Coordinates of C-alpha atoms in Angstrom, one line a residue:
M1 CA -2.2 -41.6 -6.8
S2 CA -2.7 -42.8 -10.4
E3 CA -2.6 -40.4 -13.3
V4 CA -5.9 -39.6 -14.9
P5 CA -6.0 -40.1 -18.8
R6 CA -5.7 -36.8 -20.7
N7 CA -9.2 -36.9 -22.3
F8 CA -10.8 -37.8 -18.9
R9 CA -9.0 -34.8 -17.4
L10 CA -10.2 -32.5 -20.2
L11 CA -13.7 -33.8 -20.0
E12 CA -13.6 -32.9 -16.3
E13 CA -12.4 -29.4 -17.3
L14 CA -15.1 -29.1 -19.8
E15 CA -17.7 -29.9 -17.1
Q16 CA -16.1 -27.4 -14.7
G17 CA -16.1 -24.8 -17.4
E18 CA -19.9 -25.2 -17.9
K19 CA -20.5 -25.0 -14.0
L20 CA -18.2 -22.0 -13.5
S21 CA -19.9 -19.9 -16.3
N22 CA -21.6 -17.9 -13.5
D23 CA -18.5 -17.1 -11.5
G24 CA -18.7 -13.5 -12.7
Y25 CA -15.5 -13.0 -14.5
C26 CA -14.6 -15.9 -16.8
T27 CA -16.0 -18.9 -18.8
Y28 CA -14.4 -21.4 -21.1
G29 CA -15.2 -24.2 -23.3
L30 CA -14.2 -26.1 -26.4
S31 CA -13.6 -24.0 -29.5
D32 CA -15.1 -26.7 -31.7
L33 CA -17.5 -29.2 -30.3
E34 CA -16.3 -31.7 -33.0
D35 CA -12.8 -31.6 -31.7
R36 CA -12.7 -35.0 -30.3
L37 CA -9.2 -34.7 -29.2
M38 CA -10.1 -31.5 -27.1
H39 CA -7.0 -29.5 -28.4
D40 CA -8.5 -26.1 -28.8
W41 CA -10.4 -24.1 -26.1
T42 CA -11.8 -20.6 -25.9
G43 CA -11.9 -18.6 -22.7
L44 CA -13.6 -15.3 -22.0
I45 CA -12.4 -12.9 -19.3
L46 CA -14.5 -9.9 -18.2
G47 CA -12.0 -7.0 -17.3
P48 CA -11.9 -6.2 -13.7
L49 CA -13.7 -3.1 -12.3
N50 CA -11.6 0.1 -11.7
T51 CA -8.9 -1.1 -14.1
P52 CA -7.9 -0.1 -17.6
F53 CA -9.6 -3.4 -18.6
E54 CA -12.9 -2.5 -17.1
N55 CA -16.1 -3.2 -19.2
R56 CA -14.0 -5.2 -21.9
L57 CA -14.5 -8.7 -22.7
Y58 CA -11.3 -10.5 -23.5
Q59 CA -11.2 -13.7 -25.7
V60 CA -8.3 -16.1 -25.0
L61 CA -7.4 -19.2 -27.1
L62 CA -5.8 -22.1 -25.3
H63 CA -4.2 -25.1 -27.2
C64 CA -3.8 -28.4 -25.2
D65 CA -1.4 -30.5 -27.0
E66 CA -1.1 -34.4 -26.5
N67 CA 1.1 -33.8 -23.5
Y68 CA -1.4 -31.7 -21.5
P69 CA -1.6 -31.6 -18.5
K70 CA 2.0 -32.6 -18.1
T71 CA 2.9 -29.5 -20.1
P72 CA 1.1 -26.2 -20.1
P73 CA -1.3 -25.2 -22.9
K74 CA -0.3 -22.5 -25.3
V75 CA -2.3 -19.4 -24.4
R76 CA -3.0 -16.4 -26.6
F77 CA -5.3 -13.4 -26.4
I78 CA -7.3 -12.6 -29.4
N79 CA -8.2 -9.1 -28.2
Q80 CA -5.2 -6.8 -28.1
I81 CA -4.1 -6.1 -24.5
N82 CA -1.2 -4.1 -23.1
M83 CA -0.1 -6.3 -20.0
P84 CA 3.3 -7.6 -19.0
G85 CA 3.8 -11.1 -20.1
V86 CA 1.7 -10.7 -23.3
N87 CA 3.6 -10.6 -26.7
Q88 CA 2.4 -7.4 -28.2
K89 CA 2.7 -8.7 -31.8
T90 CA 1.0 -12.1 -31.3
G91 CA -0.9 -12.0 -28.1
E92 CA 0.9 -15.0 -26.8
V93 CA 1.1 -15.3 -23.1
D94 CA 4.2 -16.2 -21.2
L95 CA 2.6 -18.3 -18.4
S96 CA 5.7 -18.0 -16.2
T97 CA 4.8 -14.3 -15.7
V98 CA 1.3 -15.2 -14.6
M99 CA 1.6 -18.4 -12.5
D100 CA 4.1 -20.4 -10.6
K101 CA 6.1 -23.2 -12.5
W102 CA 3.5 -25.3 -14.3
K103 CA 2.1 -28.3 -12.5
P104 CA -0.1 -31.0 -13.9
S105 CA -2.7 -30.2 -11.3
Y106 CA -3.2 -26.7 -12.9
T107 CA -6.3 -26.2 -14.9
I108 CA -7.7 -24.0 -17.7
H109 CA -9.8 -22.2 -15.1
M110 CA -6.8 -21.6 -13.0
I111 CA -5.0 -20.0 -16.0
L112 CA -7.9 -17.6 -16.6
K113 CA -8.2 -16.8 -13.0
A114 CA -4.4 -16.1 -12.9
L115 CA -4.8 -13.8 -16.0
Y116 CA -7.9 -12.0 -14.4
S117 CA -5.8 -11.5 -11.1
K118 CA -2.9 -10.1 -13.1
M119 CA -5.3 -7.7 -14.8
N120 CA -6.4 -6.6 -11.3
R121 CA -3.0 -5.9 -9.8
K122 CA -2.0 -2.4 -8.9
E123 CA 1.2 -2.5 -10.8
P124 CA 1.8 0.1 -13.4
R125 CA -1.5 0.4 -15.2
L126 CA -0.8 0.6 -19.0
A127 CA -2.9 2.3 -21.6
Q128 CA -4.9 -0.3 -23.6
P129 CA -5.4 -0.6 -27.3
D130 CA -8.8 0.3 -28.9
E131 CA -11.5 -1.9 -27.6
N132 CA -12.1 -3.8 -30.8
S133 CA -8.6 -4.3 -31.9
T134 CA -7.3 -7.9 -32.3
Y135 CA -4.3 -9.8 -33.1
K136 CA -3.9 -11.6 -36.4
V137 CA -4.6 -15.2 -35.6
I138 CA -4.2 -18.0 -38.1
C139 CA -6.5 -21.0 -37.6
P140 CA -4.2 -24.1 -37.2
V141 CA -6.6 -26.3 -39.2
T142 CA -7.5 -24.1 -42.3
K143 CA -4.4 -21.9 -42.1
N144 CA -6.8 -19.0 -42.7
P145 CA -7.1 -15.8 -40.5
V146 CA -9.7 -16.1 -37.7

């Protein structure tokens, strides 16, 4: 099977994100519609019912570098969240704690789905930060806080 060029693959993912916006727990799209290289994406995850995350909306930033999908995107929560595999100072996600070893067939939607599934597990349920608390995030373009 031949390899799909990066931008075609990301265009497919963008289209999928638009179609999946009604799946009930997550949606995603480009952070900046002017980003022709499709590096930066924003995902939203609705916290699962009957969990400490319930009734909360979590914003996730994903950065797909030039090697995506051969290498995984960098993933970071904007909203503070207390969950194994998430750096408590930066919100960065260690994908190895959420998914199997990265495969080029994995997608942005699969990452968000894996994060949602991890939130929904019955493992020790940790107390969560205040609902409106966020990590300090620096925009890679302007170098200003987001």
